PDB file of C-alpha atoms in Angstrom:
ATOM      1  CA  MET A   1     103.673 122.716 173.865  1.00  0.00           C
ATOM      2  CA  ARG A   2     100.994 125.230 173.095  1.00  0.00           C
ATOM      3  CA  MET A   3      98.599 126.656 175.685  1.00  0.00           C
ATOM      4  CA  LEU A   4      95.223 125.706 175.715  1.00  0.00           C
ATOM      5  CA  ARG A   5      92.329 128.014 174.753  1.00  0.00           C
ATOM      6  CA  VAL A   6      89.090 126.605 176.386  1.00  0.00           C
ATOM      7  CA  MET A   7      86.230 125.930 174.118  1.00  0.00           C
ATOM      8  CA  GLU A   8      88.378 125.991 171.091  1.00  0.00           C
ATOM      9  CA  THR A   9      85.823 125.029 168.175  1.00  0.00           C
ATOM     10  CA  ASP A  10      87.813 125.432 165.099  1.00  0.00           C
ATOM     11  CA  THR A  11      87.635 121.882 163.803  1.00  0.00           C
ATOM     12  CA  SER A  12      89.292 122.670 160.204  1.00  0.00           C
ATOM     13  CA  ARG A  13      92.687 121.382 161.541  1.00  0.00           C
ATOM     14  CA  TYR A  14      91.251 118.027 161.878  1.00  0.00           C
ATOM     15  CA  PRO A  15      89.897 115.752 159.315  1.00  0.00           C
ATOM     16  CA  ASP A  16      86.176 115.162 159.434  1.00  0.00           C
ATOM     17  CA  SER A  17      86.703 111.998 161.072  1.00  0.00           C
ATOM     18  CA  ILE A  18      88.375 113.590 163.968  1.00  0.00           C
ATOM     19  CA  GLY A  19      86.789 116.888 164.277  1.00  0.00           C
ATOM     20  CA  VAL A  20      83.198 115.284 164.828  1.00  0.00           C
ATOM     21  CA  PHE A  21      84.570 114.350 168.250  1.00  0.00           C
ATOM     22  CA  LEU A  22      84.740 118.045 169.344  1.00  0.00           C
ATOM     23  CA  ALA A  23      81.083 118.396 168.512  1.00  0.00           C
ATOM     24  CA  PRO A  24      78.466 118.372 171.427  1.00  0.00           C
ATOM     25  CA  ALA A  25      75.955 115.361 171.549  1.00  0.00           C
ATOM     26  CA  GLU A  26      72.711 114.817 173.270  1.00  0.00           C
ATOM     27  CA  TYR A  27      74.723 113.024 176.413  1.00  0.00           C
ATOM     28  CA  VAL A  28      78.181 114.312 175.925  1.00  0.00           C
ATOM     29  CA  ASP A  29      76.593 117.832 176.208  1.00  0.00           C
ATOM     30  CA  SER A  30      79.903 119.721 175.942  1.00  0.00           C
ATOM     31  CA  ASP A  31      77.893 123.076 175.119  1.00  0.00           C
ATOM     32  CA  ASN A  32      76.263 122.907 178.588  1.00  0.00           C
ATOM     33  CA  THR A  33      76.967 125.941 180.701  1.00  0.00           C
ATOM     34  CA  ASP A  34      77.859 123.994 183.686  1.00  0.00           C
ATOM     35  CA  ILE A  35      80.143 121.735 181.658  1.00  0.00           C
ATOM     36  CA  GLN A  36      82.021 124.666 180.092  1.00  0.00           C
ATOM     37  CA  ALA A  37      82.465 126.482 183.389  1.00  0.00           C
ATOM     38  CA  HIS A  38      84.006 123.529 184.936  1.00  0.00           C
ATOM     39  CA  ALA A  39      86.341 123.094 181.726  1.00  0.00           C
ATOM     40  CA  GLY A  40      87.146 126.648 181.856  1.00  0.00           C
ATOM     41  CA  ARG A  41      88.163 126.075 185.711  1.00  0.00           C
ATOM     42  CA  LEU A  42      90.184 123.179 185.181  1.00  0.00           C
ATOM     43  CA  ALA A  43      91.552 123.924 182.035  1.00  0.00           C
ATOM     44  CA  THR A  44      92.312 127.734 181.672  1.00  0.00           C
ATOM     45  CA  GLY A  45      96.135 128.499 181.668  1.00  0.00           C
ATOM     46  CA  ARG A  46      97.277 124.854 181.502  1.00  0.00           C
ATOM     47  CA  THR A  47      98.650 122.940 178.530  1.00  0.00           C
ATOM     48  CA  PRO A  48      96.406 120.362 177.081  1.00  0.00           C
ATOM     49  CA  ARG A  49      98.233 117.552 178.781  1.00  0.00           C
ATOM     50  CA  HIS A  50      98.034 119.225 182.336  1.00  0.00           C
ATOM     51  CA  ALA A  51      94.518 120.272 181.770  1.00  0.00           C
ATOM     52  CA  LEU A  52      93.492 116.684 180.874  1.00  0.00           C
ATOM     53  CA  ILE A  53      95.056 115.409 183.862  1.00  0.00           C
ATOM     54  CA  GLU A  54      93.101 117.935 185.960  1.00  0.00           C
ATOM     55  CA  ILE A  55      89.905 116.783 184.134  1.00  0.00           C
ATOM     56  CA  PHE A  56      90.557 113.114 184.680  1.00  0.00           C
ATOM     57  CA  ARG A  57      91.436 113.706 188.438  1.00  0.00           C
ATOM     58  CA  PHE A  58      88.081 115.652 188.833  1.00  0.00           C
ATOM     59  CA  VAL A  59      85.770 113.321 187.226  1.00  0.00           C
ATOM     60  CA  ARG A  60      87.457 110.038 188.775  1.00  0.00           C
ATOM     61  CA  ASP A  61      87.036 111.587 192.249  1.00  0.00           C
ATOM     62  CA  ILE A  62      83.113 112.007 191.615  1.00  0.00           C
ATOM     63  CA  PRO A  63      81.788 109.367 193.874  1.00  0.00           C
ATOM     64  CA  TYR A  64      80.841 106.136 192.293  1.00  0.00           C
ATOM     65  CA  GLY A  65      77.234 105.262 192.667  1.00  0.00           C
ATOM     66  CA  ALA A  66      74.759 102.748 191.239  1.00  0.00           C
ATOM     67  CA  PRO A  67      73.293 103.158 187.716  1.00  0.00           C
ATOM     68  CA  ASP A  68      69.641 104.436 187.135  1.00  0.00           C
ATOM     69  CA  PHE A  69      68.687 102.698 183.861  1.00  0.00           C
ATOM     70  CA  ASP A  70      65.287 104.095 184.167  1.00  0.00           C
ATOM     71  CA  ARG A  71      66.220 107.700 183.780  1.00  0.00           C
ATOM     72  CA  LEU A  72      67.915 108.227 180.690  1.00  0.00           C
ATOM     73  CA  ALA A  73      68.974 111.606 181.713  1.00  0.00           C
ATOM     74  CA  SER A  74      71.380 109.843 184.124  1.00  0.00           C
ATOM     75  CA  PHE A  75      73.551 108.979 181.364  1.00  0.00           C
ATOM     76  CA  ARG A  76      74.079 112.742 180.382  1.00  0.00           C
ATOM     77  CA  ALA A  77      77.397 114.557 181.447  1.00  0.00           C
ATOM     78  CA  SER A  78      75.731 117.684 182.875  1.00  0.00           C
ATOM     79  CA  ASP A  79      73.602 115.457 184.973  1.00  0.00           C
ATOM     80  CA  LEU A  80      76.257 113.599 186.696  1.00  0.00           C
ATOM     81  CA  ILE A  81      78.069 116.841 187.247  1.00  0.00           C
ATOM     82  CA  SER A  82      74.782 118.352 189.037  1.00  0.00           C
ATOM     83  CA  ARG A  83      74.108 115.004 190.834  1.00  0.00           C
ATOM     84  CA  GLY A  84      77.818 114.311 191.906  1.00  0.00           C
ATOM     85  CA  ARG A  85      77.274 110.614 191.749  1.00  0.00           C
ATOM     86  CA  GLY A  86      77.315 107.888 189.042  1.00  0.00           C
ATOM     87  CA  TYR A  87      78.838 104.884 187.605  1.00  0.00           C
ATOM     88  CA  CYS A  88      81.257 104.265 184.705  1.00  0.00           C
ATOM     89  CA  VAL A  89      79.291 105.324 181.677  1.00  0.00           C
ATOM     90  CA  PRO A  90      77.940 108.744 182.765  1.00  0.00           C
ATOM     91  CA  LYS A  91      81.399 109.219 184.346  1.00  0.00           C
ATOM     92  CA  ALA A  92      83.212 108.473 181.102  1.00  0.00           C
ATOM     93  CA  CYS A  93      80.695 110.823 179.499  1.00  0.00           C
ATOM     94  CA  ALA A  94      81.422 113.704 181.636  1.00  0.00           C
ATOM     95  CA  LEU A  95      85.257 113.335 180.813  1.00  0.00           C
ATOM     96  CA  ALA A  96      84.494 113.332 177.171  1.00  0.00           C
ATOM     97  CA  ALA A  97      82.177 116.354 177.479  1.00  0.00           C
ATOM     98  CA  LEU A  98      84.866 118.292 179.533  1.00  0.00           C
ATOM     99  CA  ALA A  99      87.673 117.428 177.395  1.00  0.00           C
ATOM    100  CA  ARG A 100      85.611 118.493 174.329  1.00  0.00           C
ATOM    101  CA  ALA A 101      84.597 121.812 176.102  1.00  0.00           C
ATOM    102  CA  ALA A 102      88.395 122.309 176.515  1.00  0.00           C
ATOM    103  CA  GLY A 103      89.219 121.798 172.807  1.00  0.00           C
ATOM    104  CA  MET A 104      90.523 118.297 172.903  1.00  0.00           C
ATOM    105  CA  PRO A 105      88.620 115.555 170.630  1.00  0.00           C
ATOM    106  CA  ALA A 106      87.175 112.871 172.788  1.00  0.00           C
ATOM    107  CA  ARG A 107      84.990 109.746 172.291  1.00  0.00           C
ATOM    108  CA  LEU A 108      83.645 106.921 174.300  1.00  0.00           C
ATOM    109  CA  GLY A 109      84.670 103.322 174.146  1.00  0.00           C
ATOM    110  CA  PHE A 110      82.869 100.408 175.681  1.00  0.00           C
ATOM    111  CA  ALA A 111      84.071  96.887 176.670  1.00  0.00           C
ATOM    112  CA  ASP A 112      83.214  94.000 178.712  1.00  0.00           C
ATOM    113  CA  VAL A 113      85.406  93.430 181.892  1.00  0.00           C
ATOM    114  CA  SER A 114      85.803  90.929 184.462  1.00  0.00           C
ATOM    115  CA  ASN A 115      86.163  92.103 188.030  1.00  0.00           C
ATOM    116  CA  HIS A 116      87.892  89.573 190.005  1.00  0.00           C
ATOM    117  CA  LEU A 117      87.704  91.553 193.086  1.00  0.00           C
ATOM    118  CA  ALA A 118      83.946  91.983 193.100  1.00  0.00           C
ATOM    119  CA  SER A 119      82.078  91.420 196.440  1.00  0.00           C
ATOM    120  CA  PRO A 120      80.411  87.929 196.746  1.00  0.00           C
ATOM    121  CA  ARG A 121      76.984  89.847 197.099  1.00  0.00           C
ATOM    122  CA  THR A 122      77.811  91.880 193.866  1.00  0.00           C
ATOM    123  CA  VAL A 123      78.705  88.582 191.928  1.00  0.00           C
ATOM    124  CA  GLU A 124      75.368  86.862 193.310  1.00  0.00           C
ATOM    125  CA  LEU A 125      73.140  89.905 191.928  1.00  0.00           C
ATOM    126  CA  MET A 126      75.051  90.103 188.567  1.00  0.00           C
ATOM    127  CA  GLY A 127      75.158  86.426 188.024  1.00  0.00           C
ATOM    128  CA  SER A 128      78.817  86.770 186.811  1.00  0.00           C
ATOM    129  CA  ARG A 129      82.120  88.523 187.519  1.00  0.00           C
ATOM    130  CA  THR A 130      81.704  89.979 183.953  1.00  0.00           C
ATOM    131  CA  PHE A 131      80.245  93.577 183.740  1.00  0.00           C
ATOM    132  CA  ALA A 132      79.164  94.096 179.956  1.00  0.00           C
ATOM    133  CA  TRP A 133      79.437  97.701 178.506  1.00  0.00           C
ATOM    134  CA  HIS A 134      81.721  99.300 180.836  1.00  0.00           C
ATOM    135  CA  GLY A 135      82.406 102.817 179.717  1.00  0.00           C
ATOM    136  CA  TYR A 136      85.741 104.528 179.186  1.00  0.00           C
ATOM    137  CA  THR A 137      87.048 107.602 177.323  1.00  0.00           C
ATOM    138  CA  GLU A 138      89.564 108.264 174.749  1.00  0.00           C
ATOM    139  CA  VAL A 139      90.878 111.699 174.439  1.00  0.00           C
ATOM    140  CA  LEU A 140      93.084 112.791 171.357  1.00  0.00           C
ATOM    141  CA  LEU A 141      96.513 114.189 172.743  1.00  0.00           C
ATOM    142  CA  ASP A 142      99.558 114.874 170.865  1.00  0.00           C
ATOM    143  CA  GLY A 143      98.315 112.845 168.006  1.00  0.00           C
ATOM    144  CA  ARG A 144      97.302 109.689 169.829  1.00  0.00           C
ATOM    145  CA  TRP A 145      94.220 108.496 171.322  1.00  0.00           C
ATOM    146  CA  ILE A 146      94.711 108.175 175.012  1.00  0.00           C
ATOM    147  CA  LYS A 147      92.408 105.708 176.978  1.00  0.00           C
ATOM    148  CA  LEU A 148      91.033 106.723 180.487  1.00  0.00           C
ATOM    149  CA  SER A 149      88.828 104.965 182.869  1.00  0.00           C
ATOM    150  CA  PRO A 150      87.764 107.342 185.527  1.00  0.00           C
ATOM    151  CA  THR A 151      85.414 104.882 187.006  1.00  0.00           C
ATOM    152  CA  PHE A 152      86.467 104.366 190.879  1.00  0.00           C
ATOM    153  CA  ASP A 153      87.059 107.419 192.953  1.00  0.00           C
ATOM    154  CA  ALA A 154      90.056 107.687 195.356  1.00  0.00           C
ATOM    155  CA  GLU A 155      87.771 106.906 198.399  1.00  0.00           C
ATOM    156  CA  LEU A 156      86.301 103.843 196.922  1.00  0.00           C
ATOM    157  CA  CYS A 157      89.798 102.556 196.052  1.00  0.00           C
ATOM    158  CA  THR A 158      90.899 102.940 199.379  1.00  0.00           C
ATOM    159  CA  ARG A 159      88.153 100.979 200.807  1.00  0.00           C
ATOM    160  CA  MET A 160      88.603  98.163 198.100  1.00  0.00           C
ATOM    161  CA  GLY A 161      92.365  98.129 198.793  1.00  0.00           C
ATOM    162  CA  VAL A 162      93.278  98.904 195.353  1.00  0.00           C
ATOM    163  CA  PRO A 163      95.517 101.658 193.926  1.00  0.00           C
ATOM    164  CA  VAL A 164      94.002 104.736 192.981  1.00  0.00           C
ATOM    165  CA  LEU A 165      94.132 105.122 189.361  1.00  0.00           C
ATOM    166  CA  GLU A 166      96.471 107.950 188.194  1.00  0.00           C
ATOM    167  CA  PHE A 167      97.059 109.529 184.825  1.00  0.00           C
ATOM    168  CA  ASP A 168     100.421 110.993 184.215  1.00  0.00           C
ATOM    169  CA  GLY A 169      99.171 112.922 180.758  1.00  0.00           C
ATOM    170  CA  VAL A 170     101.339 110.291 178.706  1.00  0.00           C
ATOM    171  CA  ALA A 171     100.230 106.504 179.269  1.00  0.00           C
ATOM    172  CA  ASP A 172      96.683 105.209 179.164  1.00  0.00           C
ATOM    173  CA  ALA A 173      94.845 105.142 182.398  1.00  0.00           C
ATOM    174  CA  HIS A 174      92.807 102.034 182.394  1.00  0.00           C
ATOM    175  CA  LEU A 175      91.475 100.075 185.188  1.00  0.00           C
ATOM    176  CA  PRO A 176      94.460  98.219 186.789  1.00  0.00           C
ATOM    177  CA  ALA A 177      94.718  94.501 186.010  1.00  0.00           C
ATOM    178  CA  PHE A 178      96.109  93.691 189.587  1.00  0.00           C
ATOM    179  CA  ASP A 179      95.993  94.747 193.163  1.00  0.00           C
ATOM    180  CA  PRO A 180      99.045  95.743 195.373  1.00  0.00           C
ATOM    181  CA  SER A 181      99.332  92.365 196.410  1.00  0.00           C
ATOM    182  CA  GLY A 182      99.336  90.823 192.885  1.00  0.00           C
ATOM    183  CA  ARG A 183      95.688  89.344 192.817  1.00  0.00           C
ATOM    184  CA  THR A 184      93.837  89.612 189.398  1.00  0.00           C
ATOM    185  CA  PHE A 185      91.685  92.804 189.647  1.00  0.00           C
ATOM    186  CA  MET A 186      90.255  93.800 186.130  1.00  0.00           C
ATOM    187  CA  GLN A 187      90.468  92.237 182.683  1.00  0.00           C
ATOM    188  CA  TYR A 188      89.264  93.708 179.644  1.00  0.00           C
ATOM    189  CA  GLU A 189      87.450  90.672 177.675  1.00  0.00           C
ATOM    190  CA  ARG A 190      85.689  92.165 174.718  1.00  0.00           C
ATOM    191  CA  LEU A 191      85.957  95.443 173.080  1.00  0.00           C
ATOM    192  CA  HIS A 192      82.737  96.892 171.563  1.00  0.00           C
ATOM    193  CA  GLY A 193      84.325 100.216 170.021  1.00  0.00           C
ATOM    194  CA  GLU A 194      84.185 103.876 169.814  1.00  0.00           C
ATOM    195  CA  PHE A 195      81.305 106.140 170.022  1.00  0.00           C
ATOM    196  CA  HIS A 196      80.469 109.873 169.400  1.00  0.00           C
ATOM    197  CA  ASP A 197      77.728 109.682 172.122  1.00  0.00           C
ATOM    198  CA  VAL A 198      76.387 107.336 174.813  1.00  0.00           C
ATOM    199  CA  PRO A 199      73.907 104.670 173.281  1.00  0.00           C
ATOM    200  CA  ALA A 200      71.656 105.196 176.084  1.00  0.00           C
ATOM    201  CA  ARG A 201      68.348 103.778 175.041  1.00  0.00           C
ATOM    202  CA  PHE A 202      70.294 100.616 174.136  1.00  0.00           C
ATOM    203  CA  LEU A 203      71.975 100.411 177.584  1.00  0.00           C
ATOM    204  CA  ALA A 204      68.810 101.255 179.233  1.00  0.00           C
ATOM    205  CA  ASN A 205      67.382  97.991 177.703  1.00  0.00           C
ATOM    206  CA  GLU A 206      70.313  95.724 177.484  1.00  0.00           C
ATOM    207  CA  MET A 207      71.508  96.072 181.228  1.00  0.00           C
ATOM    208  CA  PRO A 208      68.213  95.111 182.791  1.00  0.00           C
ATOM    209  CA  ARG A 209      67.946  92.122 180.221  1.00  0.00           C
ATOM    210  CA  LEU A 210      71.589  91.006 181.283  1.00  0.00           C
ATOM    211  CA  TYR A 211      71.429  91.463 184.729  1.00  0.00           C
ATOM    212  CA  PRO A 212      67.899  91.662 185.989  1.00  0.00           C
ATOM    213  CA  ARG A 213      68.479  90.737 189.678  1.00  0.00           C
ATOM    214  CA  MET A 214      70.872  93.480 189.988  1.00  0.00           C
ATOM    215  CA  CYS A 215      68.638  95.966 188.335  1.00  0.00           C
ATOM    216  CA  ALA A 216      65.574  94.980 190.447  1.00  0.00           C
ATOM    217  CA  ALA A 217      68.056  95.478 193.495  1.00  0.00           C
ATOM    218  CA  ILE A 218      68.718  98.944 192.237  1.00  0.00           C
ATOM    219  CA  ARG A 219      65.170  99.900 191.626  1.00  0.00           C
ATOM    220  CA  ALA A 220      64.130  98.503 195.181  1.00  0.00           C
ATOM    221  CA  GLY A 221      66.884 100.767 196.880  1.00  0.00           C
ATOM    222  CA  VAL A 222      69.007  97.942 198.056  1.00  0.00           C
ATOM    223  CA  VAL A 223      71.985  98.972 195.920  1.00  0.00           C
ATOM    224  CA  HIS A 224      72.921 102.319 195.752  1.00  0.00           C
TER     225      HIS A 224
END
């Protein structure tokens, strides 16, 4: 397997439909100096597969935190890296940015998911067990788009009593369908497709419309 060259920007070996997913974007800001520095640290000297494993683990273990829909910059990959905390969408964005900075085409995917182990308080505030527009990442590796969900950090998984999601460099690493006891955990209900960048303005308006009580609680500092 070829060794990785960080910041490989030659898109000519990809068709235009693939090469675009190496380009920086407003929120997937893979050209940001901090993103490039982290990509260099995580990827230099490693094969693309092992680099992606390191990138996934790094983003996964950034602590999970409540969204900040009132601040569009909170969706940006470099902002998440700087703050060291965030929810599924900026974490997926950061994984995509680091992968692009390391020379791997990456894009964002969105889906509605049902969280069957959500706390009663969360279900009350959300009004549902369905979490709309959950963000994940797809990275092109060895000719195949691999799906990765770096949402829940290891410490949070331990508190929740669910397995820490691992990525072996080959198989998709989606949120687990079951916890260790066999209880249903996460189900992907509806896929919204793939995106070059975060539809931040849409999400900033759509989430408060769908979940007004939860967003009000976040603004009040009750959920963080």
